[in-house]
PDB file of C-alpha atoms in Angstrom:
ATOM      1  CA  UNK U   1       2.091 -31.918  -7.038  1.00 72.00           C
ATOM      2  CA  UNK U   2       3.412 -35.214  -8.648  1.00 79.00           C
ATOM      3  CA  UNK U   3       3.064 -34.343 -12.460  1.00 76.00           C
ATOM      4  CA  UNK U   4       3.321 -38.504 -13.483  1.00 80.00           C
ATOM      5  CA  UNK U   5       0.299 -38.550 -10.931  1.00 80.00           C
ATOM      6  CA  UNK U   6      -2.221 -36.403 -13.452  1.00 77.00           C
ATOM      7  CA  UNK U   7      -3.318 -39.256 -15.982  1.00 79.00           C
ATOM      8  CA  UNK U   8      -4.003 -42.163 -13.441  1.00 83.00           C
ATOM      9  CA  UNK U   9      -6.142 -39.930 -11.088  1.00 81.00           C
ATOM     10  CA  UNK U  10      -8.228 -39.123 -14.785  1.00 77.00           C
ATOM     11  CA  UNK U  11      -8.483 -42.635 -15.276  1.00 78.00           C
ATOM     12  CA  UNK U  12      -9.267 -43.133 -11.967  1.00 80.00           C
ATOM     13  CA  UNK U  13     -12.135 -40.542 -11.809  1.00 77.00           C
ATOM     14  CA  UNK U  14     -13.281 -41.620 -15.273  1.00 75.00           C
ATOM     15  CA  UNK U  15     -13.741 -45.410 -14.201  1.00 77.00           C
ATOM     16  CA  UNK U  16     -15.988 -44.385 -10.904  1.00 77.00           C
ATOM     17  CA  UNK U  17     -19.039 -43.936 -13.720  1.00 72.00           C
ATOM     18  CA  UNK U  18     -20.152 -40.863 -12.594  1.00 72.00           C
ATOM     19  CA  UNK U  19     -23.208 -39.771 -14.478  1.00 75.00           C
ATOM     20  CA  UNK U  20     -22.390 -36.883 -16.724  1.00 72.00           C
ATOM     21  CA  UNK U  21     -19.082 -36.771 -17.217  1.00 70.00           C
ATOM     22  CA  UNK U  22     -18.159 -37.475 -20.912  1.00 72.00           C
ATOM     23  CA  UNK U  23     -14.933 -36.710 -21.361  1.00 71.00           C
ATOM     24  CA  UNK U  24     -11.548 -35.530 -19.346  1.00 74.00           C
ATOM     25  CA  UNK U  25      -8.397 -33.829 -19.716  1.00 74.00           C
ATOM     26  CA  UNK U  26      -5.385 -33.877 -17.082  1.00 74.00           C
ATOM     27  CA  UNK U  27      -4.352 -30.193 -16.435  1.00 70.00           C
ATOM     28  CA  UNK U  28      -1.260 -31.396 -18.449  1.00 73.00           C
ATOM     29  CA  UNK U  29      -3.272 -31.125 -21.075  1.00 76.00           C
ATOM     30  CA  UNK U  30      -5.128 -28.093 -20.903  1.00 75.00           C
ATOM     31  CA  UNK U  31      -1.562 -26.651 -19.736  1.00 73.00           C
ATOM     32  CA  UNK U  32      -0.132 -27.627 -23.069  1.00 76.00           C
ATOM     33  CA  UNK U  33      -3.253 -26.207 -25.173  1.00 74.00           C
ATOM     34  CA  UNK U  34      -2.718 -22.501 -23.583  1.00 72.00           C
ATOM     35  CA  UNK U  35       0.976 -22.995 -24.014  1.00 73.00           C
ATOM     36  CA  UNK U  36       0.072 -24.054 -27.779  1.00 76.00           C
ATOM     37  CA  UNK U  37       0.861 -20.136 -29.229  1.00 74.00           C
ATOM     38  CA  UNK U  38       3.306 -19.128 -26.448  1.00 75.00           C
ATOM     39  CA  UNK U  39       5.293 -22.225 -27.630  1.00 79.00           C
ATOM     40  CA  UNK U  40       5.172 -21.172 -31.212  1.00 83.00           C
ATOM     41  CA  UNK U  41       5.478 -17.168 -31.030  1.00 79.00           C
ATOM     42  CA  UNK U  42       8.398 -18.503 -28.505  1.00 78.00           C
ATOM     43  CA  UNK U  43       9.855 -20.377 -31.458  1.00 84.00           C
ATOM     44  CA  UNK U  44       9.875 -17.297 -33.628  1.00 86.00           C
ATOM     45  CA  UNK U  45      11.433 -14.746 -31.355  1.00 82.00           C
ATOM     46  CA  UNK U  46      14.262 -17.323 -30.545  1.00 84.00           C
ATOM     47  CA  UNK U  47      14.983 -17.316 -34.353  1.00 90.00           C
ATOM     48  CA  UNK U  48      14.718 -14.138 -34.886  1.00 90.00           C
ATOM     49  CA  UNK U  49      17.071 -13.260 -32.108  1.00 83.00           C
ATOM     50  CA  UNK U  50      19.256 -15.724 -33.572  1.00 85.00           C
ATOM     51  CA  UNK U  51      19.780 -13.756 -36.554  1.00 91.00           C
ATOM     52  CA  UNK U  52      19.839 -10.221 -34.539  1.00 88.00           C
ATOM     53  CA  UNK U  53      22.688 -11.877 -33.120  1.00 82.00           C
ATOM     54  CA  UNK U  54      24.072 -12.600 -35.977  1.00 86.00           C
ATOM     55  CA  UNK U  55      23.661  -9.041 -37.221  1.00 89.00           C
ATOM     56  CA  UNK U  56      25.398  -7.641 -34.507  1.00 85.00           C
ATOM     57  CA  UNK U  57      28.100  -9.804 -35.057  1.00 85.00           C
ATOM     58  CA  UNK U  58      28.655  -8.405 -38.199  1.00 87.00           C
ATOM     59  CA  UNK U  59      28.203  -4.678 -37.327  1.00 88.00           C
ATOM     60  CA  UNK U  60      30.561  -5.070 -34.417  1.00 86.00           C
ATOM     61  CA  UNK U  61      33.103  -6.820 -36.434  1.00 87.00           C
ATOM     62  CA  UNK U  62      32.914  -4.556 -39.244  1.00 86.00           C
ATOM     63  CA  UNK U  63      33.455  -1.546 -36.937  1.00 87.00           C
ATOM     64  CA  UNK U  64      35.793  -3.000 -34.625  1.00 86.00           C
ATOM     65  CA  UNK U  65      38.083  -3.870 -37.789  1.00 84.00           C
ATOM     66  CA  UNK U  66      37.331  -0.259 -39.042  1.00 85.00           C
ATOM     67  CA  UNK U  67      38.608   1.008 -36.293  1.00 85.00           C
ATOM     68  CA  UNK U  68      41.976  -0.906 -36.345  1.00 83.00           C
ATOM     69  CA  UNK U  69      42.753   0.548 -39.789  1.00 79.00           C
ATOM     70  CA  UNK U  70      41.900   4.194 -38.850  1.00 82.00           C
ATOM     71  CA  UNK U  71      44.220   3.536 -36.214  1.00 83.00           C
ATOM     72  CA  UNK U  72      47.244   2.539 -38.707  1.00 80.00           C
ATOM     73  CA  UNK U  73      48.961   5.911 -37.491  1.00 81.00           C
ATOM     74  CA  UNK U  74      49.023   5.185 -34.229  1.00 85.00           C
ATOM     75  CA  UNK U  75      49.815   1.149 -34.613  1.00 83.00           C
ATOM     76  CA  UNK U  76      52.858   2.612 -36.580  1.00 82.00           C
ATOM     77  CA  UNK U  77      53.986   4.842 -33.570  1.00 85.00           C
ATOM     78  CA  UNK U  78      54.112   1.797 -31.467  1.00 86.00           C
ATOM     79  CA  UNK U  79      55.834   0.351 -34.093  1.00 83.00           C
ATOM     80  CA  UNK U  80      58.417   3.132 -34.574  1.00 84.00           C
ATOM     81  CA  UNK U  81      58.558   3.279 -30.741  1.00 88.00           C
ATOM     82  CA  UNK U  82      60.112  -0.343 -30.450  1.00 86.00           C
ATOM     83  CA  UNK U  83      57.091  -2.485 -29.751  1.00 85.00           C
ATOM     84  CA  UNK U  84      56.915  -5.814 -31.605  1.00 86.00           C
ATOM     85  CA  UNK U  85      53.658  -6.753 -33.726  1.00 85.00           C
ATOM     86  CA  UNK U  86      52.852  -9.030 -31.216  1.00 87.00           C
ATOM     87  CA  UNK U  87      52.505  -6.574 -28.439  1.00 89.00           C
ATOM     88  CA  UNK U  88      50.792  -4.128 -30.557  1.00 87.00           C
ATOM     89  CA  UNK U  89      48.164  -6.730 -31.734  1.00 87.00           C
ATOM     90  CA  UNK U  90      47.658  -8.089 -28.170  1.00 89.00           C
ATOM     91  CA  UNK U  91      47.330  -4.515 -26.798  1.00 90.00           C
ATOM     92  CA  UNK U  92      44.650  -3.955 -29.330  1.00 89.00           C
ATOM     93  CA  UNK U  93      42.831  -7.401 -28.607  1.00 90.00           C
ATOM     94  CA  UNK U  94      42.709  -6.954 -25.079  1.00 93.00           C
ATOM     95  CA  UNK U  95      41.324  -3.453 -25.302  1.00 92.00           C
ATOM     96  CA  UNK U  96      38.816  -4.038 -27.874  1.00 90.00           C
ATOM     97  CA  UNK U  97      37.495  -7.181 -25.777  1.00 92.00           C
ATOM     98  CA  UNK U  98      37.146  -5.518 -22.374  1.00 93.00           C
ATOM     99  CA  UNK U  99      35.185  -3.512 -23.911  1.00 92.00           C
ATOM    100  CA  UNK U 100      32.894  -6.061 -25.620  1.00 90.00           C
ATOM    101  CA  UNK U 101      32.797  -7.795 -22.391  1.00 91.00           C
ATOM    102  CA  UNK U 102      31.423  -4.274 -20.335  1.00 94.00           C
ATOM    103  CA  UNK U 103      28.543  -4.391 -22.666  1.00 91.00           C
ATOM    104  CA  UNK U 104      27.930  -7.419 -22.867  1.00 89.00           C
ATOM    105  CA  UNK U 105      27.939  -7.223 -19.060  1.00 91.00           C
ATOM    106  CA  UNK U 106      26.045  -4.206 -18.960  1.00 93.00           C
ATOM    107  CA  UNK U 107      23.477  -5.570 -21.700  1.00 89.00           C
ATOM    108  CA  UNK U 108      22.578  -8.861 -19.808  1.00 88.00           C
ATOM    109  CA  UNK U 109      21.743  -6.618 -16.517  1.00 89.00           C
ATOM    110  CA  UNK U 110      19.768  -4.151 -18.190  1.00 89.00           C
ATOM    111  CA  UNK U 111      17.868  -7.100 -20.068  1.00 86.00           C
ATOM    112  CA  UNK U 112      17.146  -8.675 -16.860  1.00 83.00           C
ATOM    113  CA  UNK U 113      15.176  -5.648 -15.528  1.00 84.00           C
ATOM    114  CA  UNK U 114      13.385  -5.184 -19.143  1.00 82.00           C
ATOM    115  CA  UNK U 115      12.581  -8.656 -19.910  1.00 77.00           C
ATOM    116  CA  UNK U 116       9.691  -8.958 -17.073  1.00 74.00           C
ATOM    117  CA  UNK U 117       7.777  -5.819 -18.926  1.00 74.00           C
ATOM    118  CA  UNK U 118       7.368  -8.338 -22.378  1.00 71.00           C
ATOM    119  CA  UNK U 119       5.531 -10.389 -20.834  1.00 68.00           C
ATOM    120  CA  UNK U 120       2.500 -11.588 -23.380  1.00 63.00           C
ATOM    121  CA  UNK U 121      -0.054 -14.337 -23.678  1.00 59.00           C
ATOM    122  CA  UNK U 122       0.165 -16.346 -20.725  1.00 57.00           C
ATOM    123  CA  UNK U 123       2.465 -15.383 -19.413  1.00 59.00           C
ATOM    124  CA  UNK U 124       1.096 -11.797 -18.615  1.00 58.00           C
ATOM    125  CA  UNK U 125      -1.714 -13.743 -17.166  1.00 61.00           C
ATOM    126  CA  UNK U 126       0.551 -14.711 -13.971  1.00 62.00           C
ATOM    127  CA  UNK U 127       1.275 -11.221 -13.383  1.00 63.00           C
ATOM    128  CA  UNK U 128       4.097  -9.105 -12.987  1.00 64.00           C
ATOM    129  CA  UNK U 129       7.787 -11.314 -12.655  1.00 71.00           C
ATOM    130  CA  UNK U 130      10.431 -10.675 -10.774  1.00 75.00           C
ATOM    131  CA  UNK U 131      13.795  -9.232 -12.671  1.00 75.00           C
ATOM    132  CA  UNK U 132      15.844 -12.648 -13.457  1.00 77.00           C
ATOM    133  CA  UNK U 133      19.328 -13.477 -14.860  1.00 81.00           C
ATOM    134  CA  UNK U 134      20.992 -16.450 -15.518  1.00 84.00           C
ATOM    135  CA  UNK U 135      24.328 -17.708 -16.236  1.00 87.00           C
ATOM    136  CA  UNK U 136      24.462 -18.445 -19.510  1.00 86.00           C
ATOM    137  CA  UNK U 137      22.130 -16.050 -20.458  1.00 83.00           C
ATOM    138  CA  UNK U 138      25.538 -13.535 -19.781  1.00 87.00           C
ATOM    139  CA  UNK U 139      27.910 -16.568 -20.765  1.00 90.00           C
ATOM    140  CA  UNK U 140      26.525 -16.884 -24.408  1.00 87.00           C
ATOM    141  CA  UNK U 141      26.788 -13.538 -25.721  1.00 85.00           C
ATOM    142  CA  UNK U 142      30.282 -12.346 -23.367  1.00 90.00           C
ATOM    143  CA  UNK U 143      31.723 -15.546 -25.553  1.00 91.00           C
ATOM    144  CA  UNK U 144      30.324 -14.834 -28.486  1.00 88.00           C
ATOM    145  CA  UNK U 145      31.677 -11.276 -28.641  1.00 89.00           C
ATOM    146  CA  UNK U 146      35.118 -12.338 -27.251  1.00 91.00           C
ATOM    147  CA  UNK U 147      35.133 -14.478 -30.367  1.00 91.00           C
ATOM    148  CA  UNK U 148      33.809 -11.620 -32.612  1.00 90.00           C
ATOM    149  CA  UNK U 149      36.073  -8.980 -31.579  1.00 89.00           C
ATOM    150  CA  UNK U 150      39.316 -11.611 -31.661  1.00 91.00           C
ATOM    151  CA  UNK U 151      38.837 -12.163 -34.796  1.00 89.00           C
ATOM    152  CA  UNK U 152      37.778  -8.438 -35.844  1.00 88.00           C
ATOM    153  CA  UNK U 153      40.686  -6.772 -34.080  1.00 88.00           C
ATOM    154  CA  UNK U 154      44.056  -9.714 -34.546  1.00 86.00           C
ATOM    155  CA  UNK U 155      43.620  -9.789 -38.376  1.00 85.00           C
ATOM    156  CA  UNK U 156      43.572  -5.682 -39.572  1.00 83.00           C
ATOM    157  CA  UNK U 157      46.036  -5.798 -36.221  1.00 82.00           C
ATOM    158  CA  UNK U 158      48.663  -8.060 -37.607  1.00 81.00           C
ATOM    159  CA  UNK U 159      48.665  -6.545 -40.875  1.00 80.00           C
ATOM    160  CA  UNK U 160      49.255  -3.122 -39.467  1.00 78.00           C
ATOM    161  CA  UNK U 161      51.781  -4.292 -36.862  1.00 77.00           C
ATOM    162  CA  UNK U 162      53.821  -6.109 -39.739  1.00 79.00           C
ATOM    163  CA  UNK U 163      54.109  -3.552 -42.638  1.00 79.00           C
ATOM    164  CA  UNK U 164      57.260  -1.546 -42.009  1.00 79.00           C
ATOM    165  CA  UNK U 165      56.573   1.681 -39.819  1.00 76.00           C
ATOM    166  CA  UNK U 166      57.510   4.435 -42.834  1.00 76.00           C
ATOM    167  CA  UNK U 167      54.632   2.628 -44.882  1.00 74.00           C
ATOM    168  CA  UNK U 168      52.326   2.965 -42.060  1.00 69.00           C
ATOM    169  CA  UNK U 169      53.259   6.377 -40.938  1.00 71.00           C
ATOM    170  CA  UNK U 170      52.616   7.907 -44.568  1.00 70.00           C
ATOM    171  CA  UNK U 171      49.652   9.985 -45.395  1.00 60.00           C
ATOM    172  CA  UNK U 172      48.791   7.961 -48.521  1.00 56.00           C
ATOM    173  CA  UNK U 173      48.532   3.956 -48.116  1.00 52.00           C
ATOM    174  CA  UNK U 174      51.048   2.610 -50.703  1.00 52.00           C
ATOM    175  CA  UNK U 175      50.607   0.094 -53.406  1.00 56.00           C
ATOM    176  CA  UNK U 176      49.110   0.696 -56.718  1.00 58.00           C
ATOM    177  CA  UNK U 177      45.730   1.356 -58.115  1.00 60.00           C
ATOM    178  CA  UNK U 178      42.999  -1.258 -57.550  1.00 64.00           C
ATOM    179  CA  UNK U 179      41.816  -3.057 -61.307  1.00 67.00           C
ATOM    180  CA  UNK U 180      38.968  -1.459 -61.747  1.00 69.00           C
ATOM    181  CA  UNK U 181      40.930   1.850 -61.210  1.00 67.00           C
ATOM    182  CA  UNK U 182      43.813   0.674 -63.327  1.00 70.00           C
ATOM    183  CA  UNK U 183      41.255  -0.222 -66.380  1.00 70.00           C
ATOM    184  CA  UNK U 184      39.016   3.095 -65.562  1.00 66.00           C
ATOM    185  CA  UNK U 185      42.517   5.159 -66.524  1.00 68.00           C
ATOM    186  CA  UNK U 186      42.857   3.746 -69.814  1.00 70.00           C
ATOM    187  CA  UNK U 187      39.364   5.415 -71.017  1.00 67.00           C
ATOM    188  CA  UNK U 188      38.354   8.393 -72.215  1.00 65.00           C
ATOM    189  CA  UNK U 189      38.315  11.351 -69.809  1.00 62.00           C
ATOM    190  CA  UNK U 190      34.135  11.702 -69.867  1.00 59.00           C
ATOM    191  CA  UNK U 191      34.173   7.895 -69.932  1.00 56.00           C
ATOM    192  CA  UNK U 192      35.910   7.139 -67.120  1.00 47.00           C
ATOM    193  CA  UNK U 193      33.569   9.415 -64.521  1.00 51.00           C
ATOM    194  CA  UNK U 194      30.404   6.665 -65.870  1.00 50.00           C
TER     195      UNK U 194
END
């Protein structure tokens, strides 16, 4: 019961002399020699969910800020409509985070039902665990995708909101040819397509 308790009841039974007894170990110890690999395979799936994390950052910021600029047309509406870049920006934050928020909601309770069934090593030893959640287990990655998706949506949102509404509105983005495009004109015809 009292884990401080293990080593002097060792030394304890160790200094009685009873005959054939070489050698000891508290269940402390043999508890952290079957925890050896759990501890280390632990290690390793924390990392690499680390970098999934990191990942999905990416991929969610990439599409949320892809998603912004297909939306130029109707940013410009609001625009031509009366609605300051401000509103139009916020609009667009708060929709795209309520929406990172739902499944990062909806994530952490599905997790909690699927994380029992992975149980390996010793931990399938025990048996069969009861779903669990915990708070920051939800608080981590709701913050981390607010963050994201703040970021993602308020910069291509700005833009948008401040170019002037006829710019926005037009079929064809202004502005002129990127350099690489500008340098590709000067060639040849049947250089240029290389």
């Amino acid at each position: 019961d009292d884990a401080s308790q293990a080593d002097p009841f060792i030394e304890r039974m160790a200094a009685t002399g009873t005959t054939g007894i070489t050698g000891s170990d508290s269940w402390l110890d043999t508890r952290e020699d079957f925890l050896a690999l759990d501890e280390i395979f632990g290690s390793f799936v924390s990392a690499f969910g680390v970098f999934v994390l990191v990942c999905a950052a990416v991929v969610v910021a990439g599409s949320t800020a892809t998603r912004i600029v297909a939306r130029r047309r109707e940013i410009g509406l609001l625009g031509a409509i009366g609605c300051t870049p401000r509103e139009i920006a916020g609009s667009l934050l708060v929709e795209n985070v309520l929406v990172g928020v739902v499944a990062s909601m909806t994530g952490w309770a599905l997790a909690g039902f699927a994380v029992p069934s992975l149980q390996i090593g010793i931990g399938a030893t025990l048996g069969p665990q009861d779903p669990t959640w915990s708070f920051w287990s939800l608080a981590v990655p709701v913050v981390l995708v607010a963050v994201v998706l703040s970021v993602a949506t308020l910069v291509p949102a700005v833009r948008a909101a401040q170019r002037p509404v006829t710019d926005v509105l037009r079929d064809v983005p202004p502005g002129g040819a990127s350099w690489i495009n500008r340098r590709m004109a000067r060639l040849p015809r049947h250089l240029s397509l290389l």
